[in-house]
Short mmCIF file of C-alpha atoms in Angstrom, two decimals:
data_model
loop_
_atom_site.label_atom_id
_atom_site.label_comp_id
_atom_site.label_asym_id
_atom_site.label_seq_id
_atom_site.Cartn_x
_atom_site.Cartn_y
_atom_site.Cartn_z
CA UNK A 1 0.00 0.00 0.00
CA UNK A 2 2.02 2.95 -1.54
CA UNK A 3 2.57 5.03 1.28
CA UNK A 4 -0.25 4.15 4.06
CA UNK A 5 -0.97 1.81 6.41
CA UNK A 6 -3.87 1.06 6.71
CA UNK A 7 -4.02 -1.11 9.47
CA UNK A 8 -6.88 0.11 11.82
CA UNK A 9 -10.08 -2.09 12.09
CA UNK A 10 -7.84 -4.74 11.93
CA UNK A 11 -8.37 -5.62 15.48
CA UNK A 12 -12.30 -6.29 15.85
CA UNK A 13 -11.25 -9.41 12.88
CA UNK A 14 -8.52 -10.59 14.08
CA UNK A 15 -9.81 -10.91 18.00
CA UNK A 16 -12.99 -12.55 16.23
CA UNK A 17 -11.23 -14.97 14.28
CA UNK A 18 -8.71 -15.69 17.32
CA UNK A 19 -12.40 -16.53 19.67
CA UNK A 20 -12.68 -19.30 17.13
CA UNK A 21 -10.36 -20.46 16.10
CA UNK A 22 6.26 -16.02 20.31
CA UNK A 23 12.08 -16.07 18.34
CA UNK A 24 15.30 -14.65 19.62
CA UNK A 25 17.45 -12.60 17.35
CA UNK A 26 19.63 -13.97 14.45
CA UNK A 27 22.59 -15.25 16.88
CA UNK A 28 20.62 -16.52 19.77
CA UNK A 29 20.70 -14.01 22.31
CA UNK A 30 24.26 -13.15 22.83
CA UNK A 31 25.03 -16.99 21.81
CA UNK A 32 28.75 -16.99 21.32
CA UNK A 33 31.01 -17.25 17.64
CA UNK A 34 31.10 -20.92 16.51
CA UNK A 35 34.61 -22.12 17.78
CA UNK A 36 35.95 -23.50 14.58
CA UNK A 37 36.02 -22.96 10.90
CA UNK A 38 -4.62 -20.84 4.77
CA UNK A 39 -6.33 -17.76 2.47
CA UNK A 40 -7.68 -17.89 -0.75
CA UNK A 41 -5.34 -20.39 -2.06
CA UNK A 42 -5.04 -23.49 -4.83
CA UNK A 43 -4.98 -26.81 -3.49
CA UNK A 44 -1.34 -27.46 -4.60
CA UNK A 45 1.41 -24.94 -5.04
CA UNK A 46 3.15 -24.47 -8.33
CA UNK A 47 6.62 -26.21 -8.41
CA UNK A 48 5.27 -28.53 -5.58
CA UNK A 49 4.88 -32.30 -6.11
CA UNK A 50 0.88 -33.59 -5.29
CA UNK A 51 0.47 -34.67 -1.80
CA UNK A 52 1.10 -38.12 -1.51
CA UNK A 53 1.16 -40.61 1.37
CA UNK A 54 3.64 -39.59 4.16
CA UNK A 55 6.96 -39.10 3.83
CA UNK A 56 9.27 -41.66 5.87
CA UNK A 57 9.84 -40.82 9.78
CA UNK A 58 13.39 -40.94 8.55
CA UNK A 59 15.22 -39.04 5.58
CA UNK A 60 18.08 -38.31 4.35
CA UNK A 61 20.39 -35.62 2.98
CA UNK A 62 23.32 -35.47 0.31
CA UNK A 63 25.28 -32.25 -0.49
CA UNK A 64 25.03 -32.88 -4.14
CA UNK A 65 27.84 -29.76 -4.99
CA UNK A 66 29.10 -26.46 -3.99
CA UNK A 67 27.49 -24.01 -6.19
CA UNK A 68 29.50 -21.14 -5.42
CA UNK A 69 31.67 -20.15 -2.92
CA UNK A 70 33.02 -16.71 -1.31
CA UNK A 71 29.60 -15.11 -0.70
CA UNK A 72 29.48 -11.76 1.17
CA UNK A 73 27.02 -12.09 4.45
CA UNK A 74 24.20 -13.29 1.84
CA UNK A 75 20.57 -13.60 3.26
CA UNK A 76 17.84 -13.45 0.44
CA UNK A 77 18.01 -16.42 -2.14
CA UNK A 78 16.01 -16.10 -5.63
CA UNK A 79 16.19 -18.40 -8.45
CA UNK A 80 15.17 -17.22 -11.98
CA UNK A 81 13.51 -20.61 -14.06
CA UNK A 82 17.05 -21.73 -16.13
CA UNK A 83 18.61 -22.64 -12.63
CA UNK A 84 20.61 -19.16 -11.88
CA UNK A 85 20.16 -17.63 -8.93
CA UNK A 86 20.08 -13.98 -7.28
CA UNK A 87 21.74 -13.33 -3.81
CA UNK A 88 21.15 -10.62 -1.78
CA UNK A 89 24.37 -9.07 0.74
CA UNK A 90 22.75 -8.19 3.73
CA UNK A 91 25.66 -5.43 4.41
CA UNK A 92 26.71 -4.33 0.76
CA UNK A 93 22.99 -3.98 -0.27
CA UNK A 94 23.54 -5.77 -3.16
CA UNK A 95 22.22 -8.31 -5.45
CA UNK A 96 24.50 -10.63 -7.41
CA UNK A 97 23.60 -13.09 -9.74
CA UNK A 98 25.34 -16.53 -9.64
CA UNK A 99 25.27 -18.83 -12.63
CA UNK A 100 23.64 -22.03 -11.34
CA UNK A 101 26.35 -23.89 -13.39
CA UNK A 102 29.70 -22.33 -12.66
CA UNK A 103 29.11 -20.28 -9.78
CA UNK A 104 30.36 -17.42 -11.67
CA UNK A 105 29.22 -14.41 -9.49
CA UNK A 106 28.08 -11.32 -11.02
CA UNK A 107 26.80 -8.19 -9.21
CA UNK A 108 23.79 -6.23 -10.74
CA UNK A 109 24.17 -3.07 -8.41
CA UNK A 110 23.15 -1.94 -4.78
CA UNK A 111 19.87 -0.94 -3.11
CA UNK A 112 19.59 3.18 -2.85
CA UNK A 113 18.64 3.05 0.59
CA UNK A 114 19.40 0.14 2.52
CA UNK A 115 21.09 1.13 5.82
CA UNK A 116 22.79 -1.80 6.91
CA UNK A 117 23.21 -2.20 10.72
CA UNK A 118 22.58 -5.16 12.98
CA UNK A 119 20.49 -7.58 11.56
CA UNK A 120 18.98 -5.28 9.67
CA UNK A 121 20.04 -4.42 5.80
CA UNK A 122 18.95 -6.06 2.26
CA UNK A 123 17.08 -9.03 3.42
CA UNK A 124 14.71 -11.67 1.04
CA UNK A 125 14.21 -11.23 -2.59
CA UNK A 126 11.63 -12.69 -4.25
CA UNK A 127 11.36 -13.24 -8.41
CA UNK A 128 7.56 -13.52 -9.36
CA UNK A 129 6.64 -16.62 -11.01
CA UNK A 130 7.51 -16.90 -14.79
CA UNK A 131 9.93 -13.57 -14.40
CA UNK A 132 13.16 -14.22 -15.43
CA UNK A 133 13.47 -16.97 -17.97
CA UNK A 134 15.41 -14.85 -20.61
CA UNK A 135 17.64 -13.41 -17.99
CA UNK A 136 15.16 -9.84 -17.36
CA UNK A 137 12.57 -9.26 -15.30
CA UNK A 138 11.41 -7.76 -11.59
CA UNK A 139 12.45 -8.60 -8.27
CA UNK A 140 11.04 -7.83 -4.85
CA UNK A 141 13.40 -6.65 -2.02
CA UNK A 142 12.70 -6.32 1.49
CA UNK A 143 15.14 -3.49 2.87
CA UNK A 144 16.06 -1.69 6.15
CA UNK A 145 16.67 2.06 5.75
CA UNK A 146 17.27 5.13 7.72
CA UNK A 147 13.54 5.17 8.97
CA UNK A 148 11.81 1.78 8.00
CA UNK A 149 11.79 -1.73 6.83
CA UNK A 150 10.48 -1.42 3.34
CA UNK A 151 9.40 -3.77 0.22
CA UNK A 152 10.61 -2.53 -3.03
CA UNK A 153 10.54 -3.76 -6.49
CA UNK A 154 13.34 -3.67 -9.57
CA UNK A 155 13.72 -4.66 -12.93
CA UNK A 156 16.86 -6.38 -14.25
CA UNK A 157 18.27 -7.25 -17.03
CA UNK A 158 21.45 -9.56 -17.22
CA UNK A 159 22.33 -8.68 -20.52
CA UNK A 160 23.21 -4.80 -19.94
CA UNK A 161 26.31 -3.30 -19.01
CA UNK A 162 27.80 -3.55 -15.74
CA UNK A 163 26.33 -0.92 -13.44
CA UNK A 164 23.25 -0.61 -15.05
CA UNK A 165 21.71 -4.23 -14.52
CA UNK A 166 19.28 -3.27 -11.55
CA UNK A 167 16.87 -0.25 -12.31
CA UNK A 168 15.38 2.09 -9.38
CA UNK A 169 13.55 0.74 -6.70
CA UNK A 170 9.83 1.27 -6.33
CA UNK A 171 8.43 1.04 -3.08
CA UNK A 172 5.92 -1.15 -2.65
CA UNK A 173 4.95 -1.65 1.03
CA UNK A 174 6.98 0.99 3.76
CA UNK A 175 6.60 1.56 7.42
CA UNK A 176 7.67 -1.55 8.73
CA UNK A 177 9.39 -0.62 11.98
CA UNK A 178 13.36 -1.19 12.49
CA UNK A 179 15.36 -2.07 15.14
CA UNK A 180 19.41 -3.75 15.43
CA UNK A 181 17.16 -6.63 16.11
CA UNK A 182 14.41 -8.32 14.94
CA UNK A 183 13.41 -6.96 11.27
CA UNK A 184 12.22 -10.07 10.04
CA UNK A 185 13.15 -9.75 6.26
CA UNK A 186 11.42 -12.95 4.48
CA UNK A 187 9.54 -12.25 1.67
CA UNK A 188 7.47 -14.89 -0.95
CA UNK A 189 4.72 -15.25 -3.50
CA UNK A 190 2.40 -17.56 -2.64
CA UNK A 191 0.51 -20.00 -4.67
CA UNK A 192 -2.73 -17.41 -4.55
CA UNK A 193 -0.03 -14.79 -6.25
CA UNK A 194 -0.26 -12.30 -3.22
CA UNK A 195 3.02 -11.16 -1.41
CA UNK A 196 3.80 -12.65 1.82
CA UNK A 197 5.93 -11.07 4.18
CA UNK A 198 7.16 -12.30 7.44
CA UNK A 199 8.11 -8.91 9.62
CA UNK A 200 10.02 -8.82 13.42
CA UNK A 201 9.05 -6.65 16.04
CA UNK A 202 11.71 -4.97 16.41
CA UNK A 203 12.71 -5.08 19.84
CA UNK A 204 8.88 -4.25 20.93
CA UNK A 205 7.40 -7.38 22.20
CA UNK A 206 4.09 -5.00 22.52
CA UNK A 207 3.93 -4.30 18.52
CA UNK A 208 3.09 -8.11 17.88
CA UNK A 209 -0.45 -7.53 19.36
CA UNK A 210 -0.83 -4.04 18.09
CA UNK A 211 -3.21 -4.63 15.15
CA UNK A 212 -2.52 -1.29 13.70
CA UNK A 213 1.44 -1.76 13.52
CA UNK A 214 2.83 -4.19 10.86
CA UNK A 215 5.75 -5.47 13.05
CA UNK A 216 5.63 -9.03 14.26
CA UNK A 217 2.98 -10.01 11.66
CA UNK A 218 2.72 -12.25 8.80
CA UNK A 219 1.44 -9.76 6.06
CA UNK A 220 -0.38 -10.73 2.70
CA UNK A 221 -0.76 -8.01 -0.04
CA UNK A 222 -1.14 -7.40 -4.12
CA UNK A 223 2.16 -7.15 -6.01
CA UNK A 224 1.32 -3.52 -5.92
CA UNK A 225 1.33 -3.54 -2.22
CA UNK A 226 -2.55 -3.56 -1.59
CA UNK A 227 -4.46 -5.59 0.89
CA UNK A 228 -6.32 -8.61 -1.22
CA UNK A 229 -9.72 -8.26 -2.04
CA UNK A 230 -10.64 -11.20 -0.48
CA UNK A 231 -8.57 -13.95 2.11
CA UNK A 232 -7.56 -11.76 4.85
CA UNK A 233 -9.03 -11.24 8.34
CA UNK A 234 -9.40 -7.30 7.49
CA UNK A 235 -10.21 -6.57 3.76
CA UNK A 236 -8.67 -2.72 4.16
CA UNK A 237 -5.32 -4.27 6.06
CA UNK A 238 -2.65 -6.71 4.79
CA UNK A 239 -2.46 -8.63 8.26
CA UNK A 240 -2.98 -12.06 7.84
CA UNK A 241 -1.59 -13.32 11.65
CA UNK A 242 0.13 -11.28 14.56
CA UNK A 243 1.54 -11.96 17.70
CA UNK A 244 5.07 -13.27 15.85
CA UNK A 245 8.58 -12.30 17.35
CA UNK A 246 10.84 -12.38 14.30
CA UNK A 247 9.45 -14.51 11.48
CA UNK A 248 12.42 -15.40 8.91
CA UNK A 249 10.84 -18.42 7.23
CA UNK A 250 7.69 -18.85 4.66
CA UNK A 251 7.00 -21.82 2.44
CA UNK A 252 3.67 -23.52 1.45
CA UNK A 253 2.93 -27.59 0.86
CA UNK A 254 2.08 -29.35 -1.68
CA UNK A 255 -1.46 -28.59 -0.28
CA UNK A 256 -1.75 -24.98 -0.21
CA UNK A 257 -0.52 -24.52 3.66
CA UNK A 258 1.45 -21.82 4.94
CA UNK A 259 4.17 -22.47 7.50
CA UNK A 260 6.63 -20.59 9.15
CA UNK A 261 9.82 -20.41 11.13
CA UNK A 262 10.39 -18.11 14.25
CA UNK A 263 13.21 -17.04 16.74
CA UNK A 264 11.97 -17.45 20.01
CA UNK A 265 13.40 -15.60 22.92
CA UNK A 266 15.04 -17.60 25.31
CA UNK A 267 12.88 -21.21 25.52
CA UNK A 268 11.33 -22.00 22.66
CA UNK A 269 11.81 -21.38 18.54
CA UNK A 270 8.76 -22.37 16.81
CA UNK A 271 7.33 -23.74 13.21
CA UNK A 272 3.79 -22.41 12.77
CA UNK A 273 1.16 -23.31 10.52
CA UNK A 274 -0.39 -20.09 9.29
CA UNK A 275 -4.51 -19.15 9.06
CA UNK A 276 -5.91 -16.22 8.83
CA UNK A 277 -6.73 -13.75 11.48
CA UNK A 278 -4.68 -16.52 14.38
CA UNK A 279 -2.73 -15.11 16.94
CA UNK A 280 0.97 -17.12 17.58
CA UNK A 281 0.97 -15.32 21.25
CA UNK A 282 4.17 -12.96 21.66
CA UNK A 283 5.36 -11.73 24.15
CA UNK A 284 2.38 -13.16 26.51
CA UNK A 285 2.76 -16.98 25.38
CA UNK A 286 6.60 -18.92 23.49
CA UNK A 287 5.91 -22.32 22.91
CA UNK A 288 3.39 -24.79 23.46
CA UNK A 289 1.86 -22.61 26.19
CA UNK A 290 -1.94 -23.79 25.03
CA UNK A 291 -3.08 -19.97 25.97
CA UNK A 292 -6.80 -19.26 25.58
CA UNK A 293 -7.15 -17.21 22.25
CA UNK A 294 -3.22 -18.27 21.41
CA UNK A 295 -2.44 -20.67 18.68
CA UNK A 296 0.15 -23.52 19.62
CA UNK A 297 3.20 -24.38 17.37
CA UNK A 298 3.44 -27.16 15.52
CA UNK A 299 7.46 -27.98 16.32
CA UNK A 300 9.52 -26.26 18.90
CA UNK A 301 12.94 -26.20 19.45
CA UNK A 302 15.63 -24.80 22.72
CA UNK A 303 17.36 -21.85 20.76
CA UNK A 304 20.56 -23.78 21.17
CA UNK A 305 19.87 -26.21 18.60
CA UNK A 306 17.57 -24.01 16.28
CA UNK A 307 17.54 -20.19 16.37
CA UNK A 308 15.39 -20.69 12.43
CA UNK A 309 15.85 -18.23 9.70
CA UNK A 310 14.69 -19.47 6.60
CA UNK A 311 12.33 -22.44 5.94
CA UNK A 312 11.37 -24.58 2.56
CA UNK A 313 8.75 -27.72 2.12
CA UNK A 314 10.52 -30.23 -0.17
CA UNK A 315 9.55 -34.39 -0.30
CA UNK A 316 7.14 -34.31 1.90
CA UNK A 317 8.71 -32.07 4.27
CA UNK A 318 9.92 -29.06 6.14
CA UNK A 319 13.23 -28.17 5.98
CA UNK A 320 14.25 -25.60 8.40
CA UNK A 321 17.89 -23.56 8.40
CA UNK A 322 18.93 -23.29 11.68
CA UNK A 323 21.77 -20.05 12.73
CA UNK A 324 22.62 -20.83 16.08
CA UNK A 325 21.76 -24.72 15.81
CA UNK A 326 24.13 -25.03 12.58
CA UNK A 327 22.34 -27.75 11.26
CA UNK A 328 19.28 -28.38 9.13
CA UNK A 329 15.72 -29.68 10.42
CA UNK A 330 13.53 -32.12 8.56
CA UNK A 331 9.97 -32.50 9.68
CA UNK A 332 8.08 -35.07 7.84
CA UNK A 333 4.16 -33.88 7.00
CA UNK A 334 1.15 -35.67 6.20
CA UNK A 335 -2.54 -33.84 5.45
CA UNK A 336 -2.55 -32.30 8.94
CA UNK A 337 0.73 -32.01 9.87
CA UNK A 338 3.95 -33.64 11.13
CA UNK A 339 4.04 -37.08 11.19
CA UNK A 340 7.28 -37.64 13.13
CA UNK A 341 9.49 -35.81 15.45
CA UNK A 342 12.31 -33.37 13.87
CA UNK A 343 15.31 -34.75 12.29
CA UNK A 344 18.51 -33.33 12.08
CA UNK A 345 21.49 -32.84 9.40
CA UNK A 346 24.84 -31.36 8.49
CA UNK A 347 24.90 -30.41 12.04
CA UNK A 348 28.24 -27.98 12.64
CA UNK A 349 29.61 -28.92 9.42
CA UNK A 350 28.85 -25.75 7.48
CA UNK A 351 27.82 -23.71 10.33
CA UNK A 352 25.22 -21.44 10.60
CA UNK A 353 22.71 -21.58 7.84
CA UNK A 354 20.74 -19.19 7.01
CA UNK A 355 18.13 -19.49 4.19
CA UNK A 356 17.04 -22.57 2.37
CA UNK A 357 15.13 -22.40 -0.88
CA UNK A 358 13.20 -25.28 -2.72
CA UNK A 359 15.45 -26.50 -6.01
CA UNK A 360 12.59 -28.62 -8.00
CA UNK A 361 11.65 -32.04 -6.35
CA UNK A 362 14.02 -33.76 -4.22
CA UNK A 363 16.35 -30.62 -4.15
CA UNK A 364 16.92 -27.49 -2.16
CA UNK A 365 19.70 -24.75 -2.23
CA UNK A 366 20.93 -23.85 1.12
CA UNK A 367 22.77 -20.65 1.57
CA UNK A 368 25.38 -20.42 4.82
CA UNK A 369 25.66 -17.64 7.18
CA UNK A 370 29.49 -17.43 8.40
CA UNK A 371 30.42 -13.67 7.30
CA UNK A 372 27.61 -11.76 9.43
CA UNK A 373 29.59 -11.13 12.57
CA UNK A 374 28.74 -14.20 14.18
CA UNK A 375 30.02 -16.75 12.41
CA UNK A 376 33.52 -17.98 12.02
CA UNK A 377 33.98 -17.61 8.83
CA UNK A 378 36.42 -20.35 6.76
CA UNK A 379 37.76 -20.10 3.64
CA UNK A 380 34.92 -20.22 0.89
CA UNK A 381 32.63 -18.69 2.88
CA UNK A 382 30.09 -17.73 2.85
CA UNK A 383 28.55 -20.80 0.02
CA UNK A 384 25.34 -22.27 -1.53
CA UNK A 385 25.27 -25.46 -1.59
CA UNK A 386 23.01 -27.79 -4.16
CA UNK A 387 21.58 -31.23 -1.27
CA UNK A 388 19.41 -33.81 -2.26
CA UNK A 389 16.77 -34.78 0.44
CA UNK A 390 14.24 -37.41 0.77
#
């Protein structure tokens, strides 16, 4: 919504829809440097397999190949449809392209008016669906500046000459409050075609249950930044949940369901599955508190062996980067939900991890998170790696 937020009267439909019906900061909380190197929606979601029977209780994962290495604090992950990829640099405010071949790394120019500090910066990118298959097209940005976390929009085109590859940004959504913590950053399209965001709140447990803010929510809007005409709680407000901490994940199953990764404070990180108009309880409820007019997560995890940033659904399952943790958590679905407790992989072995992204059936990209400050960083990092899962 160019400009406004209208958020107001949100909070009459989303304390409705609650009658009927909390995640700590990108490190951890002060955790120490690694020692050593349901809206309107389709019943499947495009580039998902039909849901199946279950997936195993058990899985596995294969790191297929090192796409590229030497990555500078990257956070957002795009691919375009021939198997490239855009990166965003959460401190440069840049977005490189990296041929999903080679690896060869090519920069197509900086944000005007990302402010990088903290955890805040150029966060998720997002390529519509069916932009970029001759190498041009728009991406989505979600951006801290001097005042606000923002969503802009860009064209590109691979084929011009360097330093004019990225055009002007064109704000779509602004006012999203900022803080050295807790921005959020995630951004998607969903299988409807609306534009999820997942948003922090900023350091201000008390902006979660503030209807009329857009921290700590889970917002759904129009490309153009405009609150759907139909699937959310409030048709004049892009909120689709609230009461979220610092949501870094969003992916959708083969069914059409939204789930999503948060940092919890100092007990409990959470996966959620997302319906309209629900409130996820922060700061009065983290975890599995079962408070009335709350919504319980699905998963939760000590902040020690999770800390979540981003989140994909591949084979049948939810595949969740963990920061802190270092590793990378499977959780097996069925038509309701998980089927079997977490698993665990590549635990310590790449460090911290920040965003994983779905790579066509039984494949996911996983981007690393070494050069942000907290990481140790080794040499070739930071990386994307190309895993096979089942």
């Amino acid at each position: 919504m160019r400009g406004r937020t209208q958020l107001r009267g949100a909070a009459a439909a989303l304390a409705a829809l609650a009658l009927v019906a909390g995640c700590s900061s990108d490190g951890g909380g002060g955790d120490p440097p690694r020692p050593s190197a349901e809206s309107s929606k389709p019943e499947t979601s495009p580039g998902k397999e039909p849901a199946g029977k279950p997936p195993p209780a058990k899985g596995e994962v294969s790191v297929e190949r090192t796409v590229a290495t030497g990555l500078k604090a990257p956070w957002g992950l795009a691919p375009l449809p021939g198997g490239d990829l855009l990166v965003s640099y959460r401190d440069e405010g840049t977005i490189v392209h990296v041929d999903g071949g080679g690896g060869k790394k090519t920069e197509l120019g900086r944000v005007p008016g990302t402010a990088p500090a903290g955890e805040g910066g150029l966060l998720g990118i997002a390529v519509p669906p069916g932009e970029g298959d001759d190498g041009a097209g728009e991406v989505y940005a979600y951006l801290t500046t001097a005042s606000d976390n923002r969503i802009v929009r860009m064209v590109f085109d691979l084929a011009k000459d360097e330093g004019s590859r990225l055009g002007a940004p064109d704000t779509v959504f602004k006012g999203i409050p900022k803080g050295t913590v807790h921005n959020g950053g995630r951004i998607a399209f969903g299988p409807d075609g609306m534009l999820y965001a997942g948003t922090g709140e900023s350091g201000d447990g008390e902006l979660a249950q503030d209807e009329d803010s857009p921290a700590g929510k889970i917002l759904r809007m129009t490309p153009d930044g405009e609150p759907p005409a139909k699937g959310n709680p409030d048709p004049d407000s892009p909120v689709l949940s609230l009461g979220h901490r610092n949501v870094q994940g969003l992916d959708w199953d083969a069914d059409g369901r939204l789930w999503a990764s948060e940092f919890g404070q100092d007990t409990w990180d959470e996966l959620n599955r997302i319906r309209p108009g629900r409130n996820y309880g922060w700061p009065e409820a983290e975890g599995k508190e079962g408070g009335s007019g709350f919504t319980d997560p699905v998963e939760q995890w000590k902040p020690a062996d999770a800390s979540p940033s981003g989140l994909a659904v591949a084979a049948g399952s939810v595949w969740m980067a963990g920061l802190r943790g270092e590793r990378l958590w499977r959780i097996p679905l069925d038509g309701t939900g998980p089927v079997a407790g977490p698993q665990s992989f590549l635990e310590g072995k790449y460090g911290r991890l920040r965003t994983v992204v779905p790579a066509g059936k039984d494949r996911l990209w996983l981007v690393t998170s070494e050069t942000d400050t907290r990481g140790t960083p080794g040499k070739g990092d930071d990386r994307i790696l190309e895993l096979k899962v089942s």
